[in-house]
Tab-separated table of C-alpha atoms and ligand atoms in Angstrom:
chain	number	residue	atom	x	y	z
T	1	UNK	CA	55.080	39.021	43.750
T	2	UNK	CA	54.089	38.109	47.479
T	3	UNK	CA	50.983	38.075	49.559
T	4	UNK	CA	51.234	40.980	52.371
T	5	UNK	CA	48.364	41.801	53.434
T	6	UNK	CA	48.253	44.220	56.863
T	7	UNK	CA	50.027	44.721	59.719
T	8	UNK	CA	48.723	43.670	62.857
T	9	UNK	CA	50.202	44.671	67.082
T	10	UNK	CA	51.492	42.018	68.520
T	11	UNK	CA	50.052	43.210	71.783
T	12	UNK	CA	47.137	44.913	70.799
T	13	UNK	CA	45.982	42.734	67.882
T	14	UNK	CA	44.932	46.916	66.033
T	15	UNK	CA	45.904	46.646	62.215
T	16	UNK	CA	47.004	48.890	59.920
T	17	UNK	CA	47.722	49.192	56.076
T	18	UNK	CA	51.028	47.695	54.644
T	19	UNK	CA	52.127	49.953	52.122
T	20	UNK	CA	53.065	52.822	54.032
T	21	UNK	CA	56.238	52.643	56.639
T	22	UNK	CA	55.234	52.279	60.229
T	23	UNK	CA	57.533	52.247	63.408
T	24	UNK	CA	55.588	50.738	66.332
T	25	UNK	CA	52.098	50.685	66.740
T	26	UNK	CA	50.426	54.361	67.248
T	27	UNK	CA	48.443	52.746	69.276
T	28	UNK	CA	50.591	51.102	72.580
T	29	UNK	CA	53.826	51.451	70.795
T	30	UNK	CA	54.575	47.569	70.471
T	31	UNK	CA	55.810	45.496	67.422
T	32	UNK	CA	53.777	45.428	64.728
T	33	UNK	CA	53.834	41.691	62.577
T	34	UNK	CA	53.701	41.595	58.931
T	35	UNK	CA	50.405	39.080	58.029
T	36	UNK	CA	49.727	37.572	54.465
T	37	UNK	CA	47.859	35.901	52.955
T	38	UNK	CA	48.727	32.660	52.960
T	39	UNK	CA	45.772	30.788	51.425
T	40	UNK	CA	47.006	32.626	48.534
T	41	UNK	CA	50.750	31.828	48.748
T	42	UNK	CA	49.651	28.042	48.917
T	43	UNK	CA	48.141	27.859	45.437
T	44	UNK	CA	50.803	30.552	43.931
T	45	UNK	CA	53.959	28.327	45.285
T	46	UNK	CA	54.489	25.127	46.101
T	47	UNK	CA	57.895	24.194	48.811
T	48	UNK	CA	58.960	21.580	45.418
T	49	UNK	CA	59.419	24.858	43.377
T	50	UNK	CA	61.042	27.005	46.352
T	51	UNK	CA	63.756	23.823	46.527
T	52	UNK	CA	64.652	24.748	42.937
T	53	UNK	CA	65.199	28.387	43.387
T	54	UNK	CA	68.710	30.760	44.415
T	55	UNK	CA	70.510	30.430	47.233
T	56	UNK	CA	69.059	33.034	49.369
T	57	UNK	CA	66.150	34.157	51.520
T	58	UNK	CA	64.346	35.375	49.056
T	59	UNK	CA	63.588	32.075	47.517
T	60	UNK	CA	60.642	32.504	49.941
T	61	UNK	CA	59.634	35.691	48.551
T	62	UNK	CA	56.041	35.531	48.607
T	63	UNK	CA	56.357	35.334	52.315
T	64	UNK	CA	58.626	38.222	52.180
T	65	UNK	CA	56.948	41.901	52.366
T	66	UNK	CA	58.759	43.289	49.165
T	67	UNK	CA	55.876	43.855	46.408
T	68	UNK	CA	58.375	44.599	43.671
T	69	UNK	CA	61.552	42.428	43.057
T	70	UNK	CA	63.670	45.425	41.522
T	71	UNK	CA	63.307	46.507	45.344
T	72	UNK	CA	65.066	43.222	46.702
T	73	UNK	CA	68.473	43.874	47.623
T	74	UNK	CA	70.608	40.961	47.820
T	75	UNK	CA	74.545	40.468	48.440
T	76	UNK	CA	73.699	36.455	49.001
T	77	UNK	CA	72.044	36.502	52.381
T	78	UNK	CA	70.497	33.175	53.844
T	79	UNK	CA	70.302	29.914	52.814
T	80	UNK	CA	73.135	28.921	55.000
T	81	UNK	CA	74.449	25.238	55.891
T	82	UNK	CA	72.847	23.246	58.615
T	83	UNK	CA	75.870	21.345	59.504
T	84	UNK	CA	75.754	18.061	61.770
T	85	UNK	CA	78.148	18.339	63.973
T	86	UNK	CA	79.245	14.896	64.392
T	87	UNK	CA	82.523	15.562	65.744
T	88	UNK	CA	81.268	17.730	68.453
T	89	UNK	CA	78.921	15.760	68.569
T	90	UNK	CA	81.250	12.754	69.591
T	91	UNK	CA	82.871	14.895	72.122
T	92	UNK	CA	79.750	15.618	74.555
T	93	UNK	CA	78.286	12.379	73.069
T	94	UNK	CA	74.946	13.582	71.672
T	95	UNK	CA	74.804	12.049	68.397
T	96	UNK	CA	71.886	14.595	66.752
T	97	UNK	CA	73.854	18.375	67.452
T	98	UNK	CA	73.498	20.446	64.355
T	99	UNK	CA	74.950	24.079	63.937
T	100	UNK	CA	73.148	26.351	61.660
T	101	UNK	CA	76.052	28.667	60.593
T	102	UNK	CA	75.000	32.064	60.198
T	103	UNK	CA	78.453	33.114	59.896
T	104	UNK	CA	78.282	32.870	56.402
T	105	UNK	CA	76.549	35.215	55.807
T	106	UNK	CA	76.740	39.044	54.292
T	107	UNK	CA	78.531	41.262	56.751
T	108	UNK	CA	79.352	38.278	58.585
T	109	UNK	CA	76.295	37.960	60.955
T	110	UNK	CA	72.688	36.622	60.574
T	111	UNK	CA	71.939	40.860	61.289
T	112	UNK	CA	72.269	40.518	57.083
T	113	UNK	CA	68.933	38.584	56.864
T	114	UNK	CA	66.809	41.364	58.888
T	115	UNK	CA	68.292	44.707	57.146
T	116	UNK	CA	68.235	42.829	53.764
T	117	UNK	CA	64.819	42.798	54.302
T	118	UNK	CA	64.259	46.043	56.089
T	119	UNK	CA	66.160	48.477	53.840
T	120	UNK	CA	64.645	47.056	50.784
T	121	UNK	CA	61.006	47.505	51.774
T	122	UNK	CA	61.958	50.710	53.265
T	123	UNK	CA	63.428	51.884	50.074
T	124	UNK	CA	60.619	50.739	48.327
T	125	UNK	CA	58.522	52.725	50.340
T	126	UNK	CA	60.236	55.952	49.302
T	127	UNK	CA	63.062	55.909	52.259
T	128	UNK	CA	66.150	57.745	51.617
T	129	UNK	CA	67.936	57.317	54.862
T	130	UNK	CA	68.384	54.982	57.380
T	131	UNK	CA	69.304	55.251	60.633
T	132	UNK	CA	70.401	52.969	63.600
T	133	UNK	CA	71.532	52.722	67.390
T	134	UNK	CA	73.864	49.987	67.522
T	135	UNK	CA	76.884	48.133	69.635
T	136	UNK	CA	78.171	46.717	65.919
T	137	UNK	CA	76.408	43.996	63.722
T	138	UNK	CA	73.467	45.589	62.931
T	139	UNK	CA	75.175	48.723	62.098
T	140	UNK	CA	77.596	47.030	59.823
T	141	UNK	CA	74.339	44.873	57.823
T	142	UNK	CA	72.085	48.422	57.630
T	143	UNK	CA	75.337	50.129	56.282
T	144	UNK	CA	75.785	47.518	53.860
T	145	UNK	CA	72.537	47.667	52.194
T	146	UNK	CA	71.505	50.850	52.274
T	147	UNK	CA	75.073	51.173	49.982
T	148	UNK	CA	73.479	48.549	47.812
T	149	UNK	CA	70.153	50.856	47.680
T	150	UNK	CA	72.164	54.207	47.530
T	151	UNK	CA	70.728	55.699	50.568
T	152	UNK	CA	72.063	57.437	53.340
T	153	UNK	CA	73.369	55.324	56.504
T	154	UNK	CA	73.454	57.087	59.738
T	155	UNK	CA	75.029	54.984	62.656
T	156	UNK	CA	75.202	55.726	66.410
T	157	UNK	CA	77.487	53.459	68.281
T	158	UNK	CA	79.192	53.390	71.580
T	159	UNK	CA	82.261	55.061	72.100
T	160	UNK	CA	84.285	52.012	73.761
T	161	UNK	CA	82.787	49.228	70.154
T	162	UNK	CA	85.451	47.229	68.994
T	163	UNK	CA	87.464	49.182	65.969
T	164	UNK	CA	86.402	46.143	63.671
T	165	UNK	CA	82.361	47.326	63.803
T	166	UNK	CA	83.067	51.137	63.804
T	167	UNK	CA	85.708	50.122	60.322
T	168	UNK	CA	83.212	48.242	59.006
T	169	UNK	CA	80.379	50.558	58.974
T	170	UNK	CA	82.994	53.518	57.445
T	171	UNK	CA	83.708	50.853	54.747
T	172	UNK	CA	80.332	50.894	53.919
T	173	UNK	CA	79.842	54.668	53.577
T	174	UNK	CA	77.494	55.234	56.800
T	175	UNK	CA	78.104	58.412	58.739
T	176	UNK	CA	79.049	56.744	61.757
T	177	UNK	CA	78.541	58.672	65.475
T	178	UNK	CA	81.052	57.472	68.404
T	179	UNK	CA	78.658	58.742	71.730
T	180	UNK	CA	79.777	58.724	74.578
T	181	UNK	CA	77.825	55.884	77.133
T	182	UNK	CA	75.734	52.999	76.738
T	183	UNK	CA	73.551	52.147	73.573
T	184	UNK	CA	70.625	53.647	75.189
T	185	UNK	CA	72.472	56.537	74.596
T	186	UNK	CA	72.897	55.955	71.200
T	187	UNK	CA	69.069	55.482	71.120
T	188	UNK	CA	68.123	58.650	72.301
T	189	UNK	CA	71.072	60.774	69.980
T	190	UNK	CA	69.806	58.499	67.062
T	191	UNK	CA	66.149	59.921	67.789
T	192	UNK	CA	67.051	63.183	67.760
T	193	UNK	CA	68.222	62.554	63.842
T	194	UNK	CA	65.089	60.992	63.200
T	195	UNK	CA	62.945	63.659	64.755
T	196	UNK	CA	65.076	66.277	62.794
T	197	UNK	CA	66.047	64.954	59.149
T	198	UNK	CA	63.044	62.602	59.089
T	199	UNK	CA	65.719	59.349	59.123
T	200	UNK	CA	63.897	56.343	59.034
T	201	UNK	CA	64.472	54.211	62.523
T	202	UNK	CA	65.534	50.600	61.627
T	203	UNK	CA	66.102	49.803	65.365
T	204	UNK	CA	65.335	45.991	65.951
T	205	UNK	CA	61.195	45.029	65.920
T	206	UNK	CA	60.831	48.960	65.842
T	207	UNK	CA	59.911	48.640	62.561
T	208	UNK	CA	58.105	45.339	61.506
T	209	UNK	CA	60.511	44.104	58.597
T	210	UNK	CA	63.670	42.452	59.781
T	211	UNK	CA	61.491	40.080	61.760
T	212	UNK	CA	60.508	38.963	57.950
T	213	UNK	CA	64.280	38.584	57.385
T	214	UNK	CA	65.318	36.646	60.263
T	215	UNK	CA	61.692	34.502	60.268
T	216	UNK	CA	63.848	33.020	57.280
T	217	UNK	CA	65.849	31.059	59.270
T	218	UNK	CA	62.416	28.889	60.240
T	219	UNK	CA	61.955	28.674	56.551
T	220	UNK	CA	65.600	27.320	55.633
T	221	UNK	CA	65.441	24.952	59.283
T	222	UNK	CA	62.154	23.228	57.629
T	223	UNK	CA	63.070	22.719	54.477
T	224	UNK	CA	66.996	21.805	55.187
T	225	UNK	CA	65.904	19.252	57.319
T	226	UNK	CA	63.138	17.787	54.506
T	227	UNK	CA	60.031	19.859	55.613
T	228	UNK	CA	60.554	18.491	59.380
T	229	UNK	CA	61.949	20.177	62.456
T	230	UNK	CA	64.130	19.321	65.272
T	231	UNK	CA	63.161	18.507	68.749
T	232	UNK	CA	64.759	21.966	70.138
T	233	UNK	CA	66.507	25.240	69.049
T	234	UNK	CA	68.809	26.949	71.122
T	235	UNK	CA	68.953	30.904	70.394
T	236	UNK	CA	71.567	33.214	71.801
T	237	UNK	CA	68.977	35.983	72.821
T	238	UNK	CA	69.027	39.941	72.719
T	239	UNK	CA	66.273	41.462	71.172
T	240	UNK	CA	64.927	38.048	70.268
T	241	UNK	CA	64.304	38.805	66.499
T	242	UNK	CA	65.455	35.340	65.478
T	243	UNK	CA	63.678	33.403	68.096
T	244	UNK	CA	60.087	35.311	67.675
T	245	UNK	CA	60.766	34.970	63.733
T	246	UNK	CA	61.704	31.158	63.565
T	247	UNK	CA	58.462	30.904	65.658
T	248	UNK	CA	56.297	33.051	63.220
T	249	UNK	CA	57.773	31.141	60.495
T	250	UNK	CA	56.735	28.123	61.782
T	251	UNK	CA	53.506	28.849	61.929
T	252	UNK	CA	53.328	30.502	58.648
T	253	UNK	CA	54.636	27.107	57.024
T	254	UNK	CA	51.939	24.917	58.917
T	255	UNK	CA	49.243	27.263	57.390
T	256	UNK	CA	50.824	26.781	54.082
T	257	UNK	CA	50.647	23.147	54.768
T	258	UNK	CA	54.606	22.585	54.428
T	259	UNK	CA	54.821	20.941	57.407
T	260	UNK	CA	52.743	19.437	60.273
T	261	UNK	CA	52.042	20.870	64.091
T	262	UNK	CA	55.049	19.299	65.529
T	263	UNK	CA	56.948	22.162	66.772
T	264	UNK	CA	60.414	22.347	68.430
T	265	UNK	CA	61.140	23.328	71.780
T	266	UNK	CA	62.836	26.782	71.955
T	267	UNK	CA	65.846	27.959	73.970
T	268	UNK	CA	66.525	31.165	74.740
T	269	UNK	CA	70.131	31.656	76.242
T	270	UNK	CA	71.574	34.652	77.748
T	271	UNK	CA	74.816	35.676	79.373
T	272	UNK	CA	75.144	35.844	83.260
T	273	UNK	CA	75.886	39.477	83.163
T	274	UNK	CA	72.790	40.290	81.745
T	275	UNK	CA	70.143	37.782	81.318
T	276	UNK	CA	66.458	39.996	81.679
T	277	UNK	CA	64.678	37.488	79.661
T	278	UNK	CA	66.002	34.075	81.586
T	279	UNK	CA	64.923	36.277	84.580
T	280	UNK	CA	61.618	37.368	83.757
T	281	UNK	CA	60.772	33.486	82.321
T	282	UNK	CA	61.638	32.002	85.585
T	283	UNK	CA	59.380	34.804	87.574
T	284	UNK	CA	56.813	34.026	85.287
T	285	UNK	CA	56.102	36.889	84.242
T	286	UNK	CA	55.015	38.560	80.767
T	287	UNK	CA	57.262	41.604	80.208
T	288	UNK	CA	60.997	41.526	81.523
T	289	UNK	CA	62.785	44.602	83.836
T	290	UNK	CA	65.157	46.332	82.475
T	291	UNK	CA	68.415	44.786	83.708
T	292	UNK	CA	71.287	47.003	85.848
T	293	UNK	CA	74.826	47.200	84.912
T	294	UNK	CA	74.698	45.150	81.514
T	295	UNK	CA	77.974	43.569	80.909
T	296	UNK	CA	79.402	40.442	78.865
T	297	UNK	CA	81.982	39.762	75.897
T	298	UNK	CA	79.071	38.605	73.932
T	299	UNK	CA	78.183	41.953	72.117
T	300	UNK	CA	74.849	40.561	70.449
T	301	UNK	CA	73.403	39.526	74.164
T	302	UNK	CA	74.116	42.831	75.984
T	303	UNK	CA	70.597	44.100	75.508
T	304	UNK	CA	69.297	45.068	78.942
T	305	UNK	CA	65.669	45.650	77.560
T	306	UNK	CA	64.238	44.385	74.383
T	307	UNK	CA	60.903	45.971	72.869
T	308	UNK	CA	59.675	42.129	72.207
T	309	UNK	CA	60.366	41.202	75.893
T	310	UNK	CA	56.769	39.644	75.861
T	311	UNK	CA	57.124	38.039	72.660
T	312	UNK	CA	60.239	36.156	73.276
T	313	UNK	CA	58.791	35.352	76.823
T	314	UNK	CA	55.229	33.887	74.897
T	315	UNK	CA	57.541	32.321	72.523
T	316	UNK	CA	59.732	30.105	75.434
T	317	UNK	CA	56.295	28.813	77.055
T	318	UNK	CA	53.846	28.104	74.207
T	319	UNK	CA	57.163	26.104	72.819
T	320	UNK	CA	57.716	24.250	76.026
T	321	UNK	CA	61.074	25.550	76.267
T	322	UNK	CA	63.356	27.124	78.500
T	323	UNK	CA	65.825	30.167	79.394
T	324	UNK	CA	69.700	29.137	80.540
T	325	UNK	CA	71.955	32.034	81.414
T	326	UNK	CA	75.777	31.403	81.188
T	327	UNK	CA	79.286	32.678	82.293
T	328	UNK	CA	81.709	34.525	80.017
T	329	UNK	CA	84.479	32.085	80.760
T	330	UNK	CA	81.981	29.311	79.771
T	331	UNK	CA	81.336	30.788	76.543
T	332	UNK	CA	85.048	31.485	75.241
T	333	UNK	CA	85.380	27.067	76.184
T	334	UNK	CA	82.401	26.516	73.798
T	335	UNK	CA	84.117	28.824	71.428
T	336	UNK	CA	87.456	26.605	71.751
T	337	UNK	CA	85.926	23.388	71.493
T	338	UNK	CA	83.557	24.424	68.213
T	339	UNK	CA	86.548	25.772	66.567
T	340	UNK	CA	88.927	22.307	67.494
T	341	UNK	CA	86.111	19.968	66.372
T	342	UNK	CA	84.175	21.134	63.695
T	343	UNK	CA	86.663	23.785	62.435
T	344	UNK	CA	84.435	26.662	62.819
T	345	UNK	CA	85.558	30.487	63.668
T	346	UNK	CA	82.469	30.887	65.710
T	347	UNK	CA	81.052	34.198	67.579
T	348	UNK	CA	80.437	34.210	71.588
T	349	UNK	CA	76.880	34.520	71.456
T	350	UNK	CA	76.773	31.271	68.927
T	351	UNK	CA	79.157	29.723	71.386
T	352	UNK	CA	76.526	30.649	74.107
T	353	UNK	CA	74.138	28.415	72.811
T	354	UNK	CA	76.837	25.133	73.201
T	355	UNK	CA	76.794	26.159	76.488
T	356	UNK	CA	72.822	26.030	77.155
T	357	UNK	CA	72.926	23.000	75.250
T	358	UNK	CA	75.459	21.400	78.012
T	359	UNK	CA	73.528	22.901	80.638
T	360	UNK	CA	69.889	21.493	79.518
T	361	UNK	CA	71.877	18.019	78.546
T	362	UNK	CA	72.958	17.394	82.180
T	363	UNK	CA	69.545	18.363	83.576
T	364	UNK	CA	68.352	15.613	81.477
T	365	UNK	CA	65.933	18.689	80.257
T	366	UNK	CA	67.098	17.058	76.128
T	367	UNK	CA	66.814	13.193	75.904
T	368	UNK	CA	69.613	11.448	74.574
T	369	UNK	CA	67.864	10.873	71.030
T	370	UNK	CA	67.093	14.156	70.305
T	371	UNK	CA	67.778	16.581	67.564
T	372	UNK	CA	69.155	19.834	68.231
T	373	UNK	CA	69.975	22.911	66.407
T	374	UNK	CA	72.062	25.146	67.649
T	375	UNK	CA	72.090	28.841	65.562
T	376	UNK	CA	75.891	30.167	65.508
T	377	UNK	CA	74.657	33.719	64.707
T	378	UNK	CA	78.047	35.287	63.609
T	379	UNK	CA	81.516	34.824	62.725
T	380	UNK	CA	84.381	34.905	65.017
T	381	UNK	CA	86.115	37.037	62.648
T	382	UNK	CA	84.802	40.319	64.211
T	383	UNK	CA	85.507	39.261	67.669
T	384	UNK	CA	89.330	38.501	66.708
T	385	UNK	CA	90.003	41.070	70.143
T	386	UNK	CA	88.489	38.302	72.420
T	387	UNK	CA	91.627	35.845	71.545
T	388	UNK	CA	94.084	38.030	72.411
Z	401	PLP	C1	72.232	40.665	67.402
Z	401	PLP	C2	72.937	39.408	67.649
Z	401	PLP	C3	72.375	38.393	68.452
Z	401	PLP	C4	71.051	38.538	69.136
Z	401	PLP	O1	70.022	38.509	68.181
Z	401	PLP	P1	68.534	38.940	68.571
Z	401	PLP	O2	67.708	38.479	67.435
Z	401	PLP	O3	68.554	40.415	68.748
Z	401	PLP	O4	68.187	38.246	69.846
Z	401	PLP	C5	73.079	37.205	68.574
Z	401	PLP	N1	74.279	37.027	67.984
Z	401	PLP	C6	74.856	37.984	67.224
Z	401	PLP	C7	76.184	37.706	66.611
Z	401	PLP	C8	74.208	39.202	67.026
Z	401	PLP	O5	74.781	40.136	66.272
């Protein structure tokens, strides 16, 4: 069914076989990237026959690291509408401002795509239970398919989460943990379950599969926009799973020959109360410090260190691109104005990105006649607490 070949450290370049689960790399405990091979996918598939397939990401699954398709579990994730804005787009006069609505999606967040992926290759690999440290969407799209799979979901979440995540995941039959602290905390309660009951860690780029799921979105940005892509992407960044996949992706799809070496800028765009990555870009530097006294409403960006700091930070400058960070209050008047002109119930962290997009637009950093795509990663649905 697909091409998988190894798996190969993103920092140490080491490889190691496919077919048996991994976390990080033995070796200097970094993210390890699913490789393929992709000569091979070229003369198995063609992108005219991928254009005819289902509506989800795995249309593209001989890119995808599930060997058997009885293994792919799917609930419709991916292949989501690239809207153009044009009404927004009238309002801060930019006539190319697309929204790639990832609020459509499974569990109601783009976190569908990666554990999609994730759980079925780990259940293909003879997992029987997940676990996962999370402040809420993650959680929610592990839960979700390991009910699909009929494995066991184990959750650790913050004490003071939003009741909407910790329903969600109870919904979904995961044995959900309230701990008491940050989600660092949750990380090390989480590891004692793994180190105990042999749980299988799906923490984000711990394990090198929901990178495959969210690299998707490069796929579906290509071939939505006619096997082209735009001038810059702005991300609302965490872990970066998105932003380091879309950039994978891209060069996956060049080496297929679906599309050319143009490549779009990339954005990365934080919130002001905790912004390591737009930090560590402007220091220049290749890993990010772990930032003090995380805090913003945008759930998805409060991640004070991510494990593919150097990644996203490789990512911003071999793209050209740049890191914005921006206020809470500016985020919730991106929110607004989304939802007035394009009628769309969007999430902080894809309302972020509006507001890099403003700040990079009056820099004169994107030209007039550009194309931009701006990812709303989640519905506002979840965050229904934020409008009081
Ligand atoms: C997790 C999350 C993000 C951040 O995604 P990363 O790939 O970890 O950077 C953004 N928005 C929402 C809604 C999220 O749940």
């Amino acid at each position: 069914m697909n091409f998988l070949t190894h798996l190969e450290c993103a920092l140490c370049g080491q490889e190691f076989e496919a077919d048996r689960l991994w976390n990080l790399c033995p070796a200097c405990d970094k993210p390890l990237l699913a490789r393929y091979d992709l000569e091979g996918a070229s003369r198995a598939v063609t992108r005219e026959e991928v254009a005819g397939r289902e509506a989800n990401l795995w249309r593209y699954r001989e890119l995808l690291p599930v060997r058997d398709p009885r293994y792919a579990l799917c609930l419709g994730e991916g292949f989501t509408p690239l809207i153009h804005a044009t009404r927004l787009g009238q309002r801060v006069a930019f006539a190319n401002l697309f929204i790639k609505d990832e609020g459509l999606n499974p569990t109601g967040t783009f976190k569908a795509r990666g554990l999609a992926v994730a759980v079925s290759r780990a259940w293909e690999l003879g997992v029987e239970e997940v676990s996962i440290p999370s402040a809420g969407n993650a959680a929610g799209a592990m839960s979700a398919y390991a009910a699909l799979a009929g494995m066991g979901a184990y959750v650790f979440m913050p004490r003071d989460v939003p009741q909407s995540f910790v329903a969600e995941c109870r919904a979904l039959g995961a044995e959900v943990a309230l701990v008491d602290g940050l989600i660092t905390d949750c990380g090390r309660v989480a590891a004692q379950g793994v180190r105990q009951f042999g749980r299988f860690d799906v923490s984000t780029l711990k394990e090198p599969y929901r990178l495959e799921g969210k690299k998707t979105m490069g796929y579906e940005l290509a071939e939505q926009l006619g096997w082209t892509l735009p001038d810059v992407i702005i991300y609302p960044t965490g872990g970066g799973t998105g932003l380091i996949g879309m950039w994978k992706a891209f060069d996956e799809l060049e080496q297929l020959g679906w599309i050319g070496p143009q490549r779009p800028r990339m954005v990365a765009v934080q919130s002001e109360g905790c912004a390591p990555m737009v930090k560590a870009f402007h220091e220049g530097r290749e890993f990010a410090e772990p930032w003090q006294g995380a805090s913003t409403i945008a759930d998805g960006l409060r991640v004070p260190a991510a494990v593919g700091d150097f990644l996203i930070l490789r990512t911003l400058r071999e793209s050209g691109g740049a890191a914005v960070a921006v206020s809470d209050q500016e985020i919730m008047e991106a929110a607004k104005l989304i939802g007035h002109t394009q009628g769309m119930f969007v999430c902080p962290e894809g309302a972020a990105t509006l507001v890099g997009f403003q700040h990079l637009r009056r820099q004169g950093w994107i030209g007039g006649d550009e194309t931009v795509v701006l990812l709303n990663t989640g519905s506002g649905h979840k965050y229904a607490h934020l409008w009081g």
